[in-house]
Amino acid sequence: MSEPVSPIVLVVEDEPKLARLLADYLTADGFWPRCIDDGRAAVAEARKHEAALMLLDLMLPGQDGISVCREVRSFSAIPIIMVTARVHEIDRLLGLELGADDYICKPFSPREVVARVKAVRRRAKRPDAGGTGGLALHEASLRAEVNGKDLGLTAVEFELLKVLAAHPGHIYSRDQLMDAMYRDERIVSDRTVDSHVKKIRKKIAGVVPDREIIHSVYGVGYKYEW
């Protein structure tokens, strides 16, 4: 049988009803879903097919989602969206730096999942994906420029933006950003990060008012996307 023309999405989910529901929505949007209910089988499938994306549940029989993600990342750059039933798990997943491209929590709307799939695929296909766009960072002078114009960042703001811009699309928790900003281990509130992000956004908007490059991820933290 010939391979499908539509982009293949590996739906790695051991709940049959949920897997079928996601498959129906993906099919309706032009994707070719392959449902897999076992972690080891997911790794084997990722080796066999040039899939466009993997939706990967955290709790799986055979091999859990964390080890599946690690193993797949060792041989493939396929975009991966991790799925978890627990919001608090996302901080732990971020800390493990698994290389997943996005995270989504159950319960979710299938339409939201399809929208995330499309967004992650657009980011993966973008020619300058992984680049910082019009942002230039000069570490020696702690100077950040957008389209050649100095943003006038403080030292702490520069460190925060540098961490985010180093890995476009990667979601950082507030704790991770605080560790990068305050290396002297001082005790600060996680809302301090929100305050600095607000100031950086305001300075960027002064140069490019029609573009938001620091995005909030509800309940998790922030990511940079030009």
mmCIF file of C-alpha atoms in Angstrom:
data_model
loop_
_atom_site.group_PDB
_atom_site.id
_atom_site.type_symbol
_atom_site.label_atom_id
_atom_site.label_comp_id
_atom_site.label_asym_id
_atom_site.label_seq_id
_atom_site.Cartn_x
_atom_site.Cartn_y
_atom_site.Cartn_z
ATOM 1 C CA MET A 1 0.000 0.000 0.000
ATOM 2 C CA SER A 2 1.365 3.428 -0.915
ATOM 3 C CA GLU A 3 2.139 6.000 1.751
ATOM 4 C CA PRO A 4 -0.536 8.690 2.324
ATOM 5 C CA VAL A 5 -0.055 12.119 0.759
ATOM 6 C CA SER A 6 -1.534 13.859 3.824
ATOM 7 C CA PRO A 7 0.857 14.682 6.706
ATOM 8 C CA ILE A 8 1.112 11.730 9.101
ATOM 9 C CA VAL A 9 0.408 12.464 12.775
ATOM 10 C CA LEU A 10 1.302 9.736 15.270
ATOM 11 C CA VAL A 11 -1.387 9.770 17.980
ATOM 12 C CA VAL A 12 0.230 7.941 20.904
ATOM 13 C CA GLU A 13 -2.656 7.487 23.326
ATOM 14 C CA ASP A 14 -3.814 4.385 25.223
ATOM 15 C CA GLU A 15 -7.401 5.582 25.771
ATOM 16 C CA PRO A 16 -9.207 4.223 22.657
ATOM 17 C CA LYS A 17 -12.113 6.699 22.721
ATOM 18 C CA LEU A 18 -9.825 9.705 23.052
ATOM 19 C CA ALA A 19 -7.475 8.403 20.354
ATOM 20 C CA ARG A 20 -10.397 7.905 17.943
ATOM 21 C CA LEU A 21 -11.772 11.370 18.726
ATOM 22 C CA LEU A 22 -8.415 13.023 18.013
ATOM 23 C CA ALA A 23 -8.025 10.921 14.866
ATOM 24 C CA ASP A 24 -11.429 12.057 13.586
ATOM 25 C CA TYR A 25 -10.632 15.731 14.101
ATOM 26 C CA LEU A 26 -7.171 15.396 12.545
ATOM 27 C CA THR A 27 -8.599 13.548 9.532
ATOM 28 C CA ALA A 28 -11.216 16.259 9.049
ATOM 29 C CA ASP A 29 -8.412 18.815 8.937
ATOM 30 C CA GLY A 30 -6.425 16.977 6.266
ATOM 31 C CA PHE A 31 -4.021 14.932 8.405
ATOM 32 C CA TRP A 32 -3.417 11.170 8.306
ATOM 33 C CA PRO A 33 -3.489 9.966 11.941
ATOM 34 C CA ARG A 34 -1.880 6.688 13.052
ATOM 35 C CA CYS A 35 -3.136 5.651 16.498
ATOM 36 C CA ILE A 36 -0.664 3.818 18.743
ATOM 37 C CA ASP A 37 -1.465 2.659 22.276
ATOM 38 C CA ASP A 38 1.965 1.485 23.458
ATOM 39 C CA GLY A 39 5.201 3.373 24.101
ATOM 40 C CA ARG A 40 7.562 0.853 22.509
ATOM 41 C CA ALA A 41 5.358 0.638 19.427
ATOM 42 C CA ALA A 42 5.457 4.440 19.178
ATOM 43 C CA VAL A 43 9.260 4.433 18.970
ATOM 44 C CA ALA A 44 9.160 1.710 16.295
ATOM 45 C CA GLU A 45 6.543 3.652 14.316
ATOM 46 C CA ALA A 46 8.617 6.847 14.512
ATOM 47 C CA ARG A 47 11.569 4.936 13.022
ATOM 48 C CA LYS A 48 9.443 3.540 10.183
ATOM 49 C CA HIS A 49 7.570 6.614 8.995
ATOM 50 C CA GLU A 50 8.418 10.162 8.013
ATOM 51 C CA ALA A 51 5.698 11.535 10.276
ATOM 52 C CA ALA A 52 4.874 15.228 10.414
ATOM 53 C CA LEU A 53 4.282 15.279 14.176
ATOM 54 C CA MET A 54 3.788 13.102 17.259
ATOM 55 C CA LEU A 55 1.072 13.633 19.889
ATOM 56 C CA LEU A 56 2.570 11.810 22.869
ATOM 57 C CA ASP A 57 0.660 10.945 26.050
ATOM 58 C CA LEU A 58 2.736 10.902 29.234
ATOM 59 C CA MET A 59 1.260 7.753 30.800
ATOM 60 C CA LEU A 60 1.618 4.768 28.449
ATOM 61 C CA PRO A 61 1.963 0.993 28.763
ATOM 62 C CA GLY A 62 5.214 -0.579 27.609
ATOM 63 C CA GLN A 63 7.285 2.606 27.795
ATOM 64 C CA ASP A 64 6.273 5.933 29.347
ATOM 65 C CA GLY A 65 6.053 9.156 27.356
ATOM 66 C CA ILE A 66 9.192 10.666 28.888
ATOM 67 C CA SER A 67 11.456 7.818 27.775
ATOM 68 C CA VAL A 68 9.680 7.632 24.391
ATOM 69 C CA CYS A 69 10.388 11.329 23.828
ATOM 70 C CA ARG A 70 14.043 10.914 24.803
ATOM 71 C CA GLU A 71 14.509 7.892 22.534
ATOM 72 C CA VAL A 72 12.756 9.454 19.539
ATOM 73 C CA ARG A 73 14.830 12.623 19.968
ATOM 74 C CA SER A 74 18.001 10.510 19.689
ATOM 75 C CA PHE A 75 17.248 9.726 16.032
ATOM 76 C CA SER A 76 14.543 12.139 14.839
ATOM 77 C CA ALA A 77 13.670 15.846 14.845
ATOM 78 C CA ILE A 78 9.951 15.131 14.461
ATOM 79 C CA PRO A 79 7.893 17.790 16.309
ATOM 80 C CA ILE A 80 6.478 16.344 19.539
ATOM 81 C CA ILE A 81 3.534 17.630 21.583
ATOM 82 C CA MET A 82 3.460 16.049 25.043
ATOM 83 C CA VAL A 83 0.044 15.380 26.589
ATOM 84 C CA THR A 84 -0.473 15.109 30.351
ATOM 85 C CA ALA A 85 -3.491 14.871 32.655
ATOM 86 C CA ARG A 86 -1.764 16.922 35.348
ATOM 87 C CA VAL A 87 -0.946 20.622 35.010
ATOM 88 C CA HIS A 88 1.756 20.420 37.691
ATOM 89 C CA GLU A 89 3.580 17.763 35.628
ATOM 90 C CA ILE A 90 4.498 20.376 33.016
ATOM 91 C CA ASP A 91 7.033 22.070 35.312
ATOM 92 C CA ARG A 92 8.741 18.703 35.831
ATOM 93 C CA LEU A 93 8.719 17.962 32.106
ATOM 94 C CA LEU A 94 10.243 21.361 31.361
ATOM 95 C CA GLY A 95 12.956 20.706 33.918
ATOM 96 C CA LEU A 96 13.849 17.447 32.195
ATOM 97 C CA GLU A 97 14.479 19.348 28.921
ATOM 98 C CA LEU A 98 13.141 16.489 26.844
ATOM 99 C CA GLY A 99 13.123 18.414 23.589
ATOM 100 C CA ALA A 100 9.335 18.419 23.196
ATOM 101 C CA ASP A 101 7.970 21.277 21.104
ATOM 102 C CA ASP A 102 4.799 21.926 23.094
ATOM 103 C CA TYR A 103 2.730 20.645 26.024
ATOM 104 C CA ILE A 104 -1.026 20.311 26.431
ATOM 105 C CA CYS A 105 -3.106 19.303 29.442
ATOM 106 C CA LYS A 106 -6.150 17.059 29.657
ATOM 107 C CA PRO A 107 -9.019 17.673 29.518
ATOM 108 C CA PHE A 108 -8.697 19.567 26.236
ATOM 109 C CA SER A 109 -10.795 20.484 23.239
ATOM 110 C CA PRO A 110 -9.908 18.400 20.142
ATOM 111 C CA ARG A 111 -10.071 21.645 18.170
ATOM 112 C CA GLU A 112 -7.409 23.114 20.455
ATOM 113 C CA VAL A 113 -5.190 20.084 19.828
ATOM 114 C CA VAL A 114 -5.555 20.446 16.049
ATOM 115 C CA ALA A 115 -4.745 24.167 16.353
ATOM 116 C CA ARG A 116 -1.593 23.328 18.359
ATOM 117 C CA VAL A 117 -0.599 20.711 15.774
ATOM 118 C CA LYS A 118 -0.879 23.294 13.007
ATOM 119 C CA ALA A 119 1.031 25.935 14.993
ATOM 120 C CA VAL A 120 3.915 23.583 15.836
ATOM 121 C CA ARG A 121 4.137 22.420 12.206
ATOM 122 C CA ARG A 122 4.233 26.027 10.955
ATOM 123 C CA ARG A 123 7.045 26.774 13.375
ATOM 124 C CA ALA A 124 8.972 23.662 12.331
ATOM 125 C CA LYS A 125 8.672 24.514 8.620
ATOM 126 C CA ARG A 126 9.561 28.186 8.973
ATOM 127 C CA PRO A 127 12.875 28.938 7.192
ATOM 128 C CA ASP A 128 14.278 30.865 10.145
ATOM 129 C CA ALA A 129 12.881 28.498 12.774
ATOM 130 C CA GLY A 130 15.455 28.341 15.543
ATOM 131 C CA GLY A 131 16.662 31.822 14.683
ATOM 132 C CA THR A 132 16.004 34.979 16.652
ATOM 133 C CA GLY A 133 14.493 36.949 13.753
ATOM 134 C CA GLY A 134 15.241 40.671 13.993
ATOM 135 C CA LEU A 135 16.722 40.394 17.491
ATOM 136 C CA ALA A 136 20.459 40.879 18.059
ATOM 137 C CA LEU A 137 22.065 40.300 21.462
ATOM 138 C CA HIS A 138 25.507 41.706 22.359
ATOM 139 C CA GLU A 139 26.680 40.029 25.553
ATOM 140 C CA ALA A 140 29.808 42.120 26.092
ATOM 141 C CA SER A 141 27.760 45.311 26.339
ATOM 142 C CA LEU A 142 24.484 43.738 27.528
ATOM 143 C CA ARG A 143 22.851 45.458 24.580
ATOM 144 C CA ALA A 144 19.759 44.055 22.869
ATOM 145 C CA GLU A 145 18.637 45.402 19.506
ATOM 146 C CA VAL A 146 15.490 44.810 17.472
ATOM 147 C CA ASN A 147 15.832 45.701 13.814
ATOM 148 C CA GLY A 148 18.990 47.615 14.713
ATOM 149 C CA LYS A 149 17.408 49.729 17.460
ATOM 150 C CA ASP A 150 18.627 49.474 21.060
ATOM 151 C CA LEU A 151 15.929 48.317 23.510
ATOM 152 C CA GLY A 152 17.632 49.825 26.546
ATOM 153 C CA LEU A 153 17.286 46.701 28.692
ATOM 154 C CA THR A 154 18.554 46.377 32.239
ATOM 155 C CA ALA A 155 21.073 43.613 32.986
ATOM 156 C CA VAL A 156 18.341 41.356 34.429
ATOM 157 C CA GLU A 157 16.030 41.968 31.465
ATOM 158 C CA PHE A 158 18.883 41.168 29.084
ATOM 159 C CA GLU A 159 19.559 37.830 30.831
ATOM 160 C CA LEU A 160 15.882 36.892 30.705
ATOM 161 C CA LEU A 161 15.566 37.699 26.992
ATOM 162 C CA LYS A 162 18.839 35.906 26.230
ATOM 163 C CA VAL A 163 17.584 32.669 27.813
ATOM 164 C CA LEU A 164 14.265 32.781 25.955
ATOM 165 C CA ALA A 165 15.826 33.669 22.587
ATOM 166 C CA ALA A 166 18.455 30.923 22.838
ATOM 167 C CA HIS A 167 15.790 28.290 22.129
ATOM 168 C CA PRO A 168 12.879 29.747 20.133
ATOM 169 C CA GLY A 169 9.645 27.896 20.788
ATOM 170 C CA HIS A 170 10.929 26.246 23.979
ATOM 171 C CA ILE A 171 8.672 26.843 26.987
ATOM 172 C CA TYR A 172 10.445 27.984 30.154
ATOM 173 C CA SER A 173 8.862 27.870 33.598
ATOM 174 C CA ARG A 174 9.150 30.909 35.863
ATOM 175 C CA ASP A 175 11.517 28.976 38.152
ATOM 176 C CA GLN A 176 13.886 28.278 35.252
ATOM 177 C CA LEU A 177 13.875 31.936 34.231
ATOM 178 C CA MET A 178 14.485 33.086 37.824
ATOM 179 C CA ASP A 179 17.484 30.769 38.071
ATOM 180 C CA ALA A 180 18.921 32.332 34.907
ATOM 181 C CA MET A 181 18.209 35.904 36.000
ATOM 182 C CA TYR A 182 19.420 35.672 39.605
ATOM 183 C CA ARG A 183 22.492 33.474 39.825
ATOM 184 C CA ASP A 184 23.216 34.622 43.399
ATOM 185 C CA GLU A 185 20.264 32.489 44.581
ATOM 186 C CA ARG A 186 18.425 35.424 46.137
ATOM 187 C CA ILE A 187 14.809 34.751 47.086
ATOM 188 C CA VAL A 188 12.345 36.508 44.781
ATOM 189 C CA SER A 189 8.701 36.029 43.871
ATOM 190 C CA ASP A 190 7.861 34.279 40.613
ATOM 191 C CA ARG A 191 5.764 37.360 39.793
ATOM 192 C CA THR A 192 9.070 39.194 39.455
ATOM 193 C CA VAL A 193 9.490 37.341 36.153
ATOM 194 C CA ASP A 194 6.061 38.559 35.002
ATOM 195 C CA SER A 195 7.041 42.128 35.840
ATOM 196 C CA HIS A 196 10.279 41.914 33.836
ATOM 197 C CA VAL A 197 8.508 40.293 30.876
ATOM 198 C CA LYS A 198 5.965 43.125 30.883
ATOM 199 C CA LYS A 199 8.777 45.703 30.762
ATOM 200 C CA ILE A 200 10.620 43.881 27.960
ATOM 201 C CA ARG A 201 7.408 43.601 25.927
ATOM 202 C CA LYS A 202 6.799 47.328 26.333
ATOM 203 C CA LYS A 203 10.309 48.143 25.112
ATOM 204 C CA ILE A 204 9.976 45.793 22.120
ATOM 205 C CA ALA A 205 6.563 47.283 21.283
ATOM 206 C CA GLY A 206 8.262 50.670 21.059
ATOM 207 C CA VAL A 207 10.233 49.337 18.084
ATOM 208 C CA VAL A 208 7.854 46.779 16.526
ATOM 209 C CA PRO A 209 4.339 47.540 17.841
ATOM 210 C CA ASP A 210 2.653 44.955 15.619
ATOM 211 C CA ARG A 211 4.680 41.956 16.819
ATOM 212 C CA GLU A 212 4.668 40.001 20.081
ATOM 213 C CA ILE A 213 7.742 37.814 20.449
ATOM 214 C CA ILE A 214 7.486 36.764 24.106
ATOM 215 C CA HIS A 215 4.430 34.559 24.448
ATOM 216 C CA SER A 216 2.700 33.523 27.674
ATOM 217 C CA VAL A 217 1.881 29.829 28.103
ATOM 218 C CA TYR A 218 -1.009 29.655 30.546
ATOM 219 C CA GLY A 219 -0.133 28.016 33.851
ATOM 220 C CA VAL A 220 3.436 27.280 32.750
ATOM 221 C CA GLY A 221 5.644 30.213 31.785
ATOM 222 C CA TYR A 222 6.953 31.869 28.635
ATOM 223 C CA LYS A 223 8.460 31.160 25.227
ATOM 224 C CA TYR A 224 10.153 33.241 22.526
ATOM 225 C CA GLU A 225 8.935 33.169 18.928
ATOM 226 C CA TRP A 226 9.794 35.795 16.341
#
